[in-house]
Short mmCIF file of C-alpha atoms and ligand atoms in Angstrom, two decimals:
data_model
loop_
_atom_site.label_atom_id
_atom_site.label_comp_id
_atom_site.label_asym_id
_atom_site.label_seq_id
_atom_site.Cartn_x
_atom_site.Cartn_y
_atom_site.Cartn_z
CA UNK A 1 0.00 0.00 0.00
CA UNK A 2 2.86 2.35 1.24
CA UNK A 3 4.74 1.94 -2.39
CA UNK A 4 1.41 2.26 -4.10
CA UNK A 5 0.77 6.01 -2.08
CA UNK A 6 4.29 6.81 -3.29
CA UNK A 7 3.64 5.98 -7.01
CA UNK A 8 4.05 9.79 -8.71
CA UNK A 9 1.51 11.72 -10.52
CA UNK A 10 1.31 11.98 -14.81
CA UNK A 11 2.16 15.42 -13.52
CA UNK A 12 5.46 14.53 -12.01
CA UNK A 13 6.79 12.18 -14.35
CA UNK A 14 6.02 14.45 -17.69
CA UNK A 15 8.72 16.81 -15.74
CA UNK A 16 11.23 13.73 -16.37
CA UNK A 17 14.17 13.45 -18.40
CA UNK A 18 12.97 10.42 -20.48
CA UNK A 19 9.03 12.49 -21.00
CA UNK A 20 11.11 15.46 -22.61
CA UNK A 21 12.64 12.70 -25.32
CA UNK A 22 9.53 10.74 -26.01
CA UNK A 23 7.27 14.02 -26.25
CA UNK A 24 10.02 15.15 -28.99
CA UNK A 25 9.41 12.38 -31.13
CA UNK A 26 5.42 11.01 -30.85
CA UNK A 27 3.85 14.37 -29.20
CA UNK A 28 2.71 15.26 -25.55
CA UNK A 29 -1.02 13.39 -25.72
CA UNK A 30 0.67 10.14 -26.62
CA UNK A 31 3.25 10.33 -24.12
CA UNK A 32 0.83 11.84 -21.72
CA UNK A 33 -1.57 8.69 -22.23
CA UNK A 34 0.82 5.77 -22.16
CA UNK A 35 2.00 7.47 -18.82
CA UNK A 36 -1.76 7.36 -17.74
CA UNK A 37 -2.25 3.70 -18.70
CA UNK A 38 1.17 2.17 -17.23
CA UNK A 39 0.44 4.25 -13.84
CA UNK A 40 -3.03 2.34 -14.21
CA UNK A 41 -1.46 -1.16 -14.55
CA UNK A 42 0.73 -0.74 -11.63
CA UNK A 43 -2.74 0.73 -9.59
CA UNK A 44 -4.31 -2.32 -10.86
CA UNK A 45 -1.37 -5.05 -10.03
CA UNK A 46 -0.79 -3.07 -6.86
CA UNK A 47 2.96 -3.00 -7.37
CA UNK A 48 5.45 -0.52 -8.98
CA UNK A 49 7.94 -0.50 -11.61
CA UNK A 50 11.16 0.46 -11.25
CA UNK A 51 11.58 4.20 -12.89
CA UNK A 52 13.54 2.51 -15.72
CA UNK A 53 10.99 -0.67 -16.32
CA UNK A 54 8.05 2.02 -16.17
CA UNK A 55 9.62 3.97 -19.00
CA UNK A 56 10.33 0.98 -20.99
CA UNK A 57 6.47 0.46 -20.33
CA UNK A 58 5.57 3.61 -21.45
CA UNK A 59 7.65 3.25 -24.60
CA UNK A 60 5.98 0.03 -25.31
CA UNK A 61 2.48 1.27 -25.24
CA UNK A 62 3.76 3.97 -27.67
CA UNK A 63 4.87 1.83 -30.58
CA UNK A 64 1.88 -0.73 -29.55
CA UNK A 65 -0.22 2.30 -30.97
CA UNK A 66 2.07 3.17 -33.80
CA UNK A 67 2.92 0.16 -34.95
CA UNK A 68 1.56 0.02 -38.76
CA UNK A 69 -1.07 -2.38 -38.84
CA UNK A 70 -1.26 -2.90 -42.57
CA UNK A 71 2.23 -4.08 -43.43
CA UNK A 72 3.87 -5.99 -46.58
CA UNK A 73 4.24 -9.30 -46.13
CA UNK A 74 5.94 -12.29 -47.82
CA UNK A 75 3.08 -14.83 -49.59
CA UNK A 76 5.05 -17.92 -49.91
CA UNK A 77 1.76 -20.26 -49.68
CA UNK A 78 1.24 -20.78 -53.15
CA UNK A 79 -2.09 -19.69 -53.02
CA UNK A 80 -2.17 -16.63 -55.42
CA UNK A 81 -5.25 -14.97 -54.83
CA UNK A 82 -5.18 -14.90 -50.74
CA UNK A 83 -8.12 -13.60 -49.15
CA UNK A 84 -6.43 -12.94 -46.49
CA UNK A 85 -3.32 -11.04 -47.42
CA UNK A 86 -5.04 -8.53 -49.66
CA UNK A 87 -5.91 -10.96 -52.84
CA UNK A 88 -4.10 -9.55 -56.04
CA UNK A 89 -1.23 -7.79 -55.62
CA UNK A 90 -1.24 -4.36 -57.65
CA UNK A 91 1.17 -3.94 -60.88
CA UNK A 92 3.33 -1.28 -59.98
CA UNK A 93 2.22 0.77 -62.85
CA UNK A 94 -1.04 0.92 -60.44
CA UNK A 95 0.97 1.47 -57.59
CA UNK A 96 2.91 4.61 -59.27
CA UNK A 97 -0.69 5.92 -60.14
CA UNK A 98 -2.35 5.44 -56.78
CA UNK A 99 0.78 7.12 -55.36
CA UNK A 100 0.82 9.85 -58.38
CA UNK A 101 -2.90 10.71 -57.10
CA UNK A 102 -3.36 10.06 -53.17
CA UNK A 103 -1.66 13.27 -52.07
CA UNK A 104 -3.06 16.26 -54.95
CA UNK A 105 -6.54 17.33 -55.88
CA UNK A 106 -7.68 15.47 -59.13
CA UNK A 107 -9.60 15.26 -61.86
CA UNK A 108 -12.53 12.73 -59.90
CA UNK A 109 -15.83 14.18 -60.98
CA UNK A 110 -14.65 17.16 -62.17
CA UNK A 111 -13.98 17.07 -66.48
CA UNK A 112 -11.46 19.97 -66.96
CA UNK A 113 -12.01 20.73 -70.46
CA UNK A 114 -15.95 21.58 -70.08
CA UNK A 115 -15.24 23.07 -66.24
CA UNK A 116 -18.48 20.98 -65.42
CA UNK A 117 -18.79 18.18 -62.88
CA UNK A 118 -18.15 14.60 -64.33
CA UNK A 119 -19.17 11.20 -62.64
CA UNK A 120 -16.36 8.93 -60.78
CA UNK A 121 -18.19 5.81 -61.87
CA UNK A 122 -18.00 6.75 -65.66
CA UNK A 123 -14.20 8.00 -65.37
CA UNK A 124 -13.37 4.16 -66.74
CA UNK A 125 -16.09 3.90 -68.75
CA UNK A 126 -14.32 3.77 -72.23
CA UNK A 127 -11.69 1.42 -71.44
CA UNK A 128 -13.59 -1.20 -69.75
CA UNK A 129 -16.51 -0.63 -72.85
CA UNK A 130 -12.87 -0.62 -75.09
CA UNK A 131 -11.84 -4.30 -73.29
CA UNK A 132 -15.13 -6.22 -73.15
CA UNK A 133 -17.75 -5.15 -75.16
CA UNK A 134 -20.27 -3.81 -73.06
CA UNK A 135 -22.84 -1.27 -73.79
CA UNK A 136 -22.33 0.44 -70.57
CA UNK A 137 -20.20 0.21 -67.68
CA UNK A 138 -20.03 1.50 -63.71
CA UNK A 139 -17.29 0.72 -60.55
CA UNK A 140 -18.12 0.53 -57.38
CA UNK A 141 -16.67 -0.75 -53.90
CA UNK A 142 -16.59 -4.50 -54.51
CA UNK A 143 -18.51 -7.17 -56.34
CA UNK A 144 -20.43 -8.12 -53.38
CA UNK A 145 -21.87 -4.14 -53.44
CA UNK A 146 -22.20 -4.33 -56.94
CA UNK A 147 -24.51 -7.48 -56.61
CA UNK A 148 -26.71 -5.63 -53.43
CA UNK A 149 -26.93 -2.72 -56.29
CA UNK A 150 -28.22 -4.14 -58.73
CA UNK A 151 -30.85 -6.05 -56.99
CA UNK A 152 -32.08 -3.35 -54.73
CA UNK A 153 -31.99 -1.14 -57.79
CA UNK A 154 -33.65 -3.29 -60.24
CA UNK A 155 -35.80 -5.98 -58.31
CA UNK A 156 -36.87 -4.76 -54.83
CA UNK A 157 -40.21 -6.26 -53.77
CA UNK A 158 -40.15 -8.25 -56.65
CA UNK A 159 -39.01 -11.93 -57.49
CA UNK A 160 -35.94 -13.09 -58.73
CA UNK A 161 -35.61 -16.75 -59.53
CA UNK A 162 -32.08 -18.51 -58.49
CA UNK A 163 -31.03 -22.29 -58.76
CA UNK A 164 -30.98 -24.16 -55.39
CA UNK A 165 -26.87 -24.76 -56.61
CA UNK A 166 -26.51 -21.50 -56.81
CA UNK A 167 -27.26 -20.54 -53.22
CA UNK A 168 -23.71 -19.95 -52.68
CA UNK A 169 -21.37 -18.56 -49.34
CA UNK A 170 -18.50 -16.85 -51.15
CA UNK A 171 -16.78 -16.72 -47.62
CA UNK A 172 -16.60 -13.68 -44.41
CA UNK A 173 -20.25 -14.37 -44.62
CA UNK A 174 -21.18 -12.99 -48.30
CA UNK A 175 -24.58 -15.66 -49.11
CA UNK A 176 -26.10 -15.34 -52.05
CA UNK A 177 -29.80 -15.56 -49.77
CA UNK A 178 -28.75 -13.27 -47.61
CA UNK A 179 -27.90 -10.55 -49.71
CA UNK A 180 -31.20 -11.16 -51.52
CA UNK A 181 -33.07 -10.45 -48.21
CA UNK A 182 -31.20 -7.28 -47.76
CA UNK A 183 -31.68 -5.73 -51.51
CA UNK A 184 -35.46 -6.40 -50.50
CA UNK A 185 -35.75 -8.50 -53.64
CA UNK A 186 -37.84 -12.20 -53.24
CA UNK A 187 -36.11 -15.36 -53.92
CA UNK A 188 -37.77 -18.28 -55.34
CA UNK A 189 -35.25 -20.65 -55.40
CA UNK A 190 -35.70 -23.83 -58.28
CA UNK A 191 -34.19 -26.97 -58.95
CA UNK A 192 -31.92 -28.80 -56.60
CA UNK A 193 -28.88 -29.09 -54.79
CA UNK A 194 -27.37 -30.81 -57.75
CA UNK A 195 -29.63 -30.33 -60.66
CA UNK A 196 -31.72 -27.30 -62.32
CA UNK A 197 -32.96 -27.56 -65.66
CA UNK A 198 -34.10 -25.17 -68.02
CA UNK A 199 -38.23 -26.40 -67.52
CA UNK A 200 -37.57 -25.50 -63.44
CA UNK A 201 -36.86 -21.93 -64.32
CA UNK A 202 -39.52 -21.18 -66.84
CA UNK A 203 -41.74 -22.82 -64.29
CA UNK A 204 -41.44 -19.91 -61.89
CA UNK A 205 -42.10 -17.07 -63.55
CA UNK A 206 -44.96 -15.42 -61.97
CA UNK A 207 -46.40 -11.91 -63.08
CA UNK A 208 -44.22 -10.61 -59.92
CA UNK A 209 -41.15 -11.98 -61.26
CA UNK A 210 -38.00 -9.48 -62.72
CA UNK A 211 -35.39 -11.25 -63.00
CA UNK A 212 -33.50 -14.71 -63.02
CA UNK A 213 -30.17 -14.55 -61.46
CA UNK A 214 -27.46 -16.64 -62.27
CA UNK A 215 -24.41 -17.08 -59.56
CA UNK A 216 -21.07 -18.25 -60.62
CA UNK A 217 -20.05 -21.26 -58.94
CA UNK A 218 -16.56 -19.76 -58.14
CA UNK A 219 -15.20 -21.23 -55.05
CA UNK A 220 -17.00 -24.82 -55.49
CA UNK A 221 -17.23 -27.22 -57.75
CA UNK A 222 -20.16 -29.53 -57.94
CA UNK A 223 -18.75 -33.55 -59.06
CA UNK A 224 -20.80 -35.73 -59.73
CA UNK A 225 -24.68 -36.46 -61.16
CA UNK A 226 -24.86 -32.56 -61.81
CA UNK A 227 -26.44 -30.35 -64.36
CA UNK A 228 -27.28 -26.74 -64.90
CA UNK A 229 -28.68 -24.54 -67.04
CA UNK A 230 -25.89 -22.06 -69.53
CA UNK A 231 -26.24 -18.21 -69.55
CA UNK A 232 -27.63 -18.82 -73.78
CA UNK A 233 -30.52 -20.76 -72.79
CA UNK A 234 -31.20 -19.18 -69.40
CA UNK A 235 -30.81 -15.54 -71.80
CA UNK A 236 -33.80 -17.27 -74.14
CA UNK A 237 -35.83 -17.87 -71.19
CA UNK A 238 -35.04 -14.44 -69.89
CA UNK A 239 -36.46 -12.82 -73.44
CA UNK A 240 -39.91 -14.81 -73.53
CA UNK A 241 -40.58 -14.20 -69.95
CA UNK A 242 -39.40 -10.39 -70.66
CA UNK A 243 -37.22 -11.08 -67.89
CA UNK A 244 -33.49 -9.24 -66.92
CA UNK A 245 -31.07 -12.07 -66.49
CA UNK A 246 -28.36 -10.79 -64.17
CA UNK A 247 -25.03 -12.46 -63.80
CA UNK A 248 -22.76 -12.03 -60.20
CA UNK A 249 -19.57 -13.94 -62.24
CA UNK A 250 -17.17 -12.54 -58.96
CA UNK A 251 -14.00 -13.58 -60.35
CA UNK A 252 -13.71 -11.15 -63.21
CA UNK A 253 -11.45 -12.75 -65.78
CA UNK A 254 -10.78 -10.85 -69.34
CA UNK A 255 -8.06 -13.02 -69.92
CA UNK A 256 -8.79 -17.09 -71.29
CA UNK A 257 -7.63 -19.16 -69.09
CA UNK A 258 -7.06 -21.75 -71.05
CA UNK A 259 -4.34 -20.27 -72.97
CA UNK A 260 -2.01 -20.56 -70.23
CA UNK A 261 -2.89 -24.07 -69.08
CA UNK A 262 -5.49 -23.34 -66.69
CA UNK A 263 -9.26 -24.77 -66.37
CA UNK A 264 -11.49 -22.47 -68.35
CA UNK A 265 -13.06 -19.82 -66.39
CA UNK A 266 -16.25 -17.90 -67.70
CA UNK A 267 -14.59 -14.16 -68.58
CA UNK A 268 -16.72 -11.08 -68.35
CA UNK A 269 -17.04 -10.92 -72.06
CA UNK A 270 -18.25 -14.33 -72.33
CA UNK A 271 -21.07 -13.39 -70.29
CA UNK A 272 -22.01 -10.24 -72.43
CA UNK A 273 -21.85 -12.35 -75.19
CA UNK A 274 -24.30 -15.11 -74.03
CA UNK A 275 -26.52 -11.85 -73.65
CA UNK A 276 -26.47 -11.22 -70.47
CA UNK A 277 -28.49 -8.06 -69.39
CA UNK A 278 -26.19 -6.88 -66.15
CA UNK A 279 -23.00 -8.23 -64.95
CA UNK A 280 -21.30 -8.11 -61.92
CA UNK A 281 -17.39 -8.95 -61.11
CA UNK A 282 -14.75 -7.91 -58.63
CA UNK A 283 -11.53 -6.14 -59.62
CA UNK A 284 -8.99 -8.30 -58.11
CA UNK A 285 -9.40 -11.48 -58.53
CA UNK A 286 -8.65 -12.93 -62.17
CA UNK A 287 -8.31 -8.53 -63.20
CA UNK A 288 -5.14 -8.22 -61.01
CA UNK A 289 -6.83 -4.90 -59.88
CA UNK A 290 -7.65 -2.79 -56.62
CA UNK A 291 -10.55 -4.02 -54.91
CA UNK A 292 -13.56 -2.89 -56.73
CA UNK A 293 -16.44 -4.21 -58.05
CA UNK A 294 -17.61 -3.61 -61.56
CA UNK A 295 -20.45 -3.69 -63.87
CA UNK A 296 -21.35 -4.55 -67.58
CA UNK A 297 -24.56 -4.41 -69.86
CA UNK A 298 -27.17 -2.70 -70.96
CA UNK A 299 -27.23 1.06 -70.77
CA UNK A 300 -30.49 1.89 -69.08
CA UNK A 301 -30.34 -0.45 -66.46
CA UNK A 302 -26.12 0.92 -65.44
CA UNK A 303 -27.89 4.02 -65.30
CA UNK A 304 -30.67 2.99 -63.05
CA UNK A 305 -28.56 1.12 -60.62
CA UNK A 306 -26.17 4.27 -60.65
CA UNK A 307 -29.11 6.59 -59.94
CA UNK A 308 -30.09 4.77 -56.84
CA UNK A 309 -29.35 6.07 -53.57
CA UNK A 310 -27.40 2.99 -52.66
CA UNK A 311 -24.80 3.76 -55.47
CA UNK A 312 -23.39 6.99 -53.41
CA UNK A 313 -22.98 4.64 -50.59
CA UNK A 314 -20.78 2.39 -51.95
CA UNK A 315 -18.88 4.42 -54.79
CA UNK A 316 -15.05 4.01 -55.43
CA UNK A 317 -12.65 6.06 -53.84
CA UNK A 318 -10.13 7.86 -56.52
CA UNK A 319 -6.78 5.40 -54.89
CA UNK A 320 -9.11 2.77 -56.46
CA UNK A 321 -9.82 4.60 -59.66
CA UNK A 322 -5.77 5.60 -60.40
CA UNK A 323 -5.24 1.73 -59.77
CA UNK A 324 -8.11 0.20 -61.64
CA UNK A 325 -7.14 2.47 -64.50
CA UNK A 326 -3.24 1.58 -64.58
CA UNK A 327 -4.11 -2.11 -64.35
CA UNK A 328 -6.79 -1.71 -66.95
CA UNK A 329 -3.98 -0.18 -69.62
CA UNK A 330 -1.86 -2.85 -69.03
CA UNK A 331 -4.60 -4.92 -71.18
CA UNK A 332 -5.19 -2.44 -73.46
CA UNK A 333 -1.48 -2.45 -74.17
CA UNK A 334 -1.61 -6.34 -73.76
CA UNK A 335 1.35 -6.04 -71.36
CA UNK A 336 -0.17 -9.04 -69.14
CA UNK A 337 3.35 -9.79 -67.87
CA UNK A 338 3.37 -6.27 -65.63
CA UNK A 339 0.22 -7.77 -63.99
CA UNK A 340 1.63 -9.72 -61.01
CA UNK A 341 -0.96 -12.37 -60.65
CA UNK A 342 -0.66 -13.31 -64.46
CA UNK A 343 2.76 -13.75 -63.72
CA UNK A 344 2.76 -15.99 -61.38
CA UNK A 345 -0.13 -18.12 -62.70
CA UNK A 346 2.11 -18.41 -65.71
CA UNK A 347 5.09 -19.44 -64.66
CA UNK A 348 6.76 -22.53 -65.54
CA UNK A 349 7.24 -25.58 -63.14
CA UNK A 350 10.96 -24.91 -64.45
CA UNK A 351 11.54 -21.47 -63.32
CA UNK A 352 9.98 -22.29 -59.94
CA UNK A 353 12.02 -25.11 -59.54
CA UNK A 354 15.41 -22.81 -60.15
CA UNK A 355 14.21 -20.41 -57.48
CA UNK A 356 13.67 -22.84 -54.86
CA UNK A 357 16.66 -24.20 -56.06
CA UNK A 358 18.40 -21.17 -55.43
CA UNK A 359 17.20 -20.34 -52.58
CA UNK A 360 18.48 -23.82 -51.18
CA UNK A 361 21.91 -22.68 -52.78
CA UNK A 362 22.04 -19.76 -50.81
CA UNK A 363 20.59 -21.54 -47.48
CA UNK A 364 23.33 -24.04 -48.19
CA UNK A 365 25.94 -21.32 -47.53
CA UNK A 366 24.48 -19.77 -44.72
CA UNK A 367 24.86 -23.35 -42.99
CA UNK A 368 21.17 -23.96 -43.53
CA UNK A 369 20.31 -27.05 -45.00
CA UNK A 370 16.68 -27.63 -46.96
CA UNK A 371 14.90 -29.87 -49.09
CA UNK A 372 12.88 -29.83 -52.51
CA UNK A 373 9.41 -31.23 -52.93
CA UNK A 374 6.91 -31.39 -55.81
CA UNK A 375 3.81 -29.27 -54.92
CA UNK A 376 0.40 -27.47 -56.40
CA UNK A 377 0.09 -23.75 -55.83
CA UNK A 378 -3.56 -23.12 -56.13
CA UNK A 379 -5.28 -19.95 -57.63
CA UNK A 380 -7.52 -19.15 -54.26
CA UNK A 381 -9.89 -15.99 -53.62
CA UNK A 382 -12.85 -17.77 -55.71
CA UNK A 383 -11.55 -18.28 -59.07
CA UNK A 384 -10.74 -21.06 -60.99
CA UNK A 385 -11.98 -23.69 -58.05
CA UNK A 386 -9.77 -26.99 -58.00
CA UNK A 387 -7.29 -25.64 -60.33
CA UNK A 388 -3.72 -26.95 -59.04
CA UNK A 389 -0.58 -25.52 -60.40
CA UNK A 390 2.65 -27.92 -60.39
CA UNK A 391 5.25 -26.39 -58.22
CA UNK A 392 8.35 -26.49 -56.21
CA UNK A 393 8.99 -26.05 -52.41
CA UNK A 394 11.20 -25.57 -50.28
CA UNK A 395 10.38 -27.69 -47.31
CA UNK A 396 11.82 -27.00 -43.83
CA UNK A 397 12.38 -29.47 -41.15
CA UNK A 398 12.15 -28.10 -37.82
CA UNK A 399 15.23 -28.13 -35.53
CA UNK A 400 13.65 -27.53 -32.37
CA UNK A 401 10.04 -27.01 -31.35
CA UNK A 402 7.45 -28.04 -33.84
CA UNK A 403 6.63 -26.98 -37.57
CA UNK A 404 3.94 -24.11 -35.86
CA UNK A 405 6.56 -23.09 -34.07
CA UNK A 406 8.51 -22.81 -36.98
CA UNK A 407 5.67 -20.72 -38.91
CA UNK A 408 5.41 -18.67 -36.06
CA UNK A 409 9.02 -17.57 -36.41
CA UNK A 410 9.09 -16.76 -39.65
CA UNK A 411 6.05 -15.25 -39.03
CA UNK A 412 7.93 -12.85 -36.76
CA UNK A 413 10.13 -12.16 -39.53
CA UNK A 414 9.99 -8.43 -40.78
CA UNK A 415 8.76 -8.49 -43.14
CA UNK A 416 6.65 -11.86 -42.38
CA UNK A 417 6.96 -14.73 -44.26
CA UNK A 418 3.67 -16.48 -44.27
CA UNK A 419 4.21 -20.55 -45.49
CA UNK A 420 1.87 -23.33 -44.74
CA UNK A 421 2.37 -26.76 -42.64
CA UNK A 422 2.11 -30.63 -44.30
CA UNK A 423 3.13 -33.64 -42.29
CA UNK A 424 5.03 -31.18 -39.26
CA UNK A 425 7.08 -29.67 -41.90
CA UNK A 426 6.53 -26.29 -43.76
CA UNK A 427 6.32 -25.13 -46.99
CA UNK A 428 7.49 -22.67 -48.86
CA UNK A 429 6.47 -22.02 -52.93
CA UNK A 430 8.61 -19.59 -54.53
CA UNK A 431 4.93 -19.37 -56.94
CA UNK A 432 3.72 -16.49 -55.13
CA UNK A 433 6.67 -14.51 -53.77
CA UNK A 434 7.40 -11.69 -55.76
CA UNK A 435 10.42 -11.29 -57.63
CA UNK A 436 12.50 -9.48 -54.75
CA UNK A 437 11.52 -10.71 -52.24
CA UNK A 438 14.34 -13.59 -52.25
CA UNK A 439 16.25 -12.12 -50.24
CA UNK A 440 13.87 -11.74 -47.19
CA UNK A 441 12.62 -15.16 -47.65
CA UNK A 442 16.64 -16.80 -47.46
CA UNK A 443 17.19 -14.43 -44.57
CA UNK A 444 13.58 -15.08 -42.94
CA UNK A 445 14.55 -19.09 -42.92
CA UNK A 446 17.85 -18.74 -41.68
CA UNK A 447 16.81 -16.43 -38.84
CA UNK A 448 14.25 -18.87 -38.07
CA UNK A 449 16.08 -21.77 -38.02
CA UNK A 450 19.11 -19.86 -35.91
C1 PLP B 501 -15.83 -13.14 -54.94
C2 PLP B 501 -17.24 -13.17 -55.32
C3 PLP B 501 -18.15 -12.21 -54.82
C4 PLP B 501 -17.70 -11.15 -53.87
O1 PLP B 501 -16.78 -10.31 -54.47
P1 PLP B 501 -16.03 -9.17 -53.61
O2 PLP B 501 -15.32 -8.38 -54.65
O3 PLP B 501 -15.17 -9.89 -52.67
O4 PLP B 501 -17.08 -8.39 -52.94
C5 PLP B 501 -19.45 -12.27 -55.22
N1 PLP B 501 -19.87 -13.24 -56.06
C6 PLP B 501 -19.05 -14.18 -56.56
C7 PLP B 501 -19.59 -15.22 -57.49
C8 PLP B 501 -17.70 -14.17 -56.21
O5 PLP B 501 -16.86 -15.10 -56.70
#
């Protein structure tokens, strides 16, 4: 009790040598605050610090609050569109431009040769129209608010008709009845789990029905005694029923797949051309883009989705806009080897195996011995489902401790180095980790392993 009455006030130790050093550098409030919180924790734990270990506190709590939360990190999973570490990762041409733009006034809804206001959602209109075809075209926040859009916009209190296999979760709780609910829009749901033909569809129509909506499967695959109705035929339904068919394809390729050895996966053009009245895709997955979400088709209906209230509340920012724009040129110019994701779904089981055969080399010097191992990077972030891409790892036997004790090390790594675990060993797949990163990953490992 006696050393708690003698603990000193905020007051008293803002007066102190150390106070006068930290205020320099992170401000007075800070410094004032972490002082405030550590003299807490010792009120709480009813026992002081030594002058030395409270400053050392206080210091803590300081870089606790500035530590930068959203940091690089090192993607050595394989998986190439990760959810979780920011999907794709920009072409620096789109990183120049969202740095070129972030800190001056610009050109966002303002069109300086008439001096009149412009709209941010037509700024890309031309190009994307330019790349795939469509009539019309709008960005906003992300597919997922591109798909409330349109159906709040175009089939509130109405009915839409979806196939029981379409009913999809595209994961952090995005599901396909859900968002349905919220746009205010019916669902009558038709066919089964497995199997919807085009008789189920035409079935449902009902004088209160707008639309049939058609969900790409794009994190799932169905195996099996399956079948499903195209976008043609569901398109020939749509026109005799004077119904909108509406697409959400989410992974947003305008690139064939299949020309660099990958499953086919439906690109935004295909879906225009199967006549397809609105279509709705994110920016980066199978784009390579910022996050956005984007849509296609007719002209009226862009512009009554755009008109609706909802539209303000989930338009792009301009960062987006400067890096949706730089990504987009790099297809106009066909330079798909600037676009980091195409790179790396495009590389050659040979030039992966070199890296992780050089970065064995180099671990070799450094004392560090590890081993080679066939693999399959995966594409990830819904797109192109099952697809498995031949690779080479490195894998890493731990020393001491187990292989999550392992991850967690490299983990700790600055930047981290983010692997994955099979049979108490972990993995590392050159695949994903950008081209200069080598060096952190052969210093990461040998750190780790120290
Ligand atoms: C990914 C995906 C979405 C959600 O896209 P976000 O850009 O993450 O909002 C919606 N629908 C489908 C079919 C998807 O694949």
């Amino acid at each position: 009790m006696d050393a708690l009455r003698a603990l000193p006030s905020v007051h008293q130790l803002l007066e102190e040598e150390p106070a006068t050093t930290l205020i320099a550098a992170h401000g007075r409030p800070l410094v004032r605050f972490a002082v405030q919180r550590v003299l807490e924790e010792e009120r709480r734990r009813a026992a002081t610090n030594t002058s030395h270990a409270r400053w050392a506190r206080v210091e803590a709590t300081i870089q606790g609050l500035r530590r930068s939360r959203l940091r690089p990190v090192v993607n050595a999973t394989g998986v190439i569109l990760h959810t979780n570490l920011g999907r794709a990762p920009l072409a620096a041409a789109a990183a120049d431009a969202t740095a070129g733009i972030a800190g001056r006034y610009s050109t966002l809804e303002f069109d300086p040769l008439t001096g009149r206001r412009g709209r941010r959602h037509d700024l890309l209109g031309e190009l994307l129209r330019y790349l795939t075809g469509a009539e019309a075209t709008a960005v906003v926040n992300n597919c997922a608010a591109a798909v409330l859009l349109m159906l709040t916009a175009l089939a509130k209190g109405k009915e839409v008709i979806v196939a029981r296999g379409e009913l999809v979760e595209i994961g952090g709780g995005f599901r396909m009845p859900e968002v349905m609910r919220l746009s205010g829009a019916r669902m009558v749901e038709v066919g089964t789990t497995n199997r919807t033909r085009a008789e189920d569809y035409a079935a449902a129509v009902t004088p209160k029905t707008v639309a049939i909506m058609k969900v790409h499967a794009s994190n799932f695959q169905v195996v099996g005694f399956t079948e499903s109705v195209e976008l043609k035929p569901l398109a020939a339904i749509a026109r005799q029923h004077q119904l909108l068919l509406l697409h959400d394809l989410g992974s947003g390729a305008l690139l064939d797949t299949t020309a660099f050895g990958l499953a086919a996966e439906p690109r935004i053009q295909d879906s225009l051309l199967a006549d397809v009245d609105l279509v709705a895709s994110s920016a980066d997955k199978l784009l390579g883009g910022p996050q956005a979400g984007l849509l296609f088709g007719r002209a009226d209906l862009v512009e009554r989705v755009m008109k609706h209230p909802l539209a303000r509340a989930v338009r792009v920012d301009k960062l987006t806009i400067a890096a949706l724009a730089a990504t987009l040129d790099l297809y106009l110019t066909q330079s798909f080897g600037d676009v980091p994701i195409w790179t790396m779904l495009s590389t050659s089981l040979d030039s992966v195996r070199s890296r992780a055969q050089a970065w064995q080399s180099r671990l070799a010097e450094l004392g560090v011995a590890v081993e080679l191992a066939a693999a399959e990077s995966t594409v990830g972030g819904g797109s192109l489902p099952g697809e498995r891409l031949p690779t080479t790892v490195v894998v890493i036997t731990p020393r001491q401790g187990g292989a999550t004790d392992l991850l967690r090390r490299l983990r700790e790594h600055e930047p981290p180095v983010i692997g994955r675990i099979v049979e108490e060993r972990v993995l590392l797949d050159p695949r994903t980790v950008l081209p200069d990163e080598d060096d952190v990953v052969v210093d990461a490992v040998a750190g780790a392993l120290s």
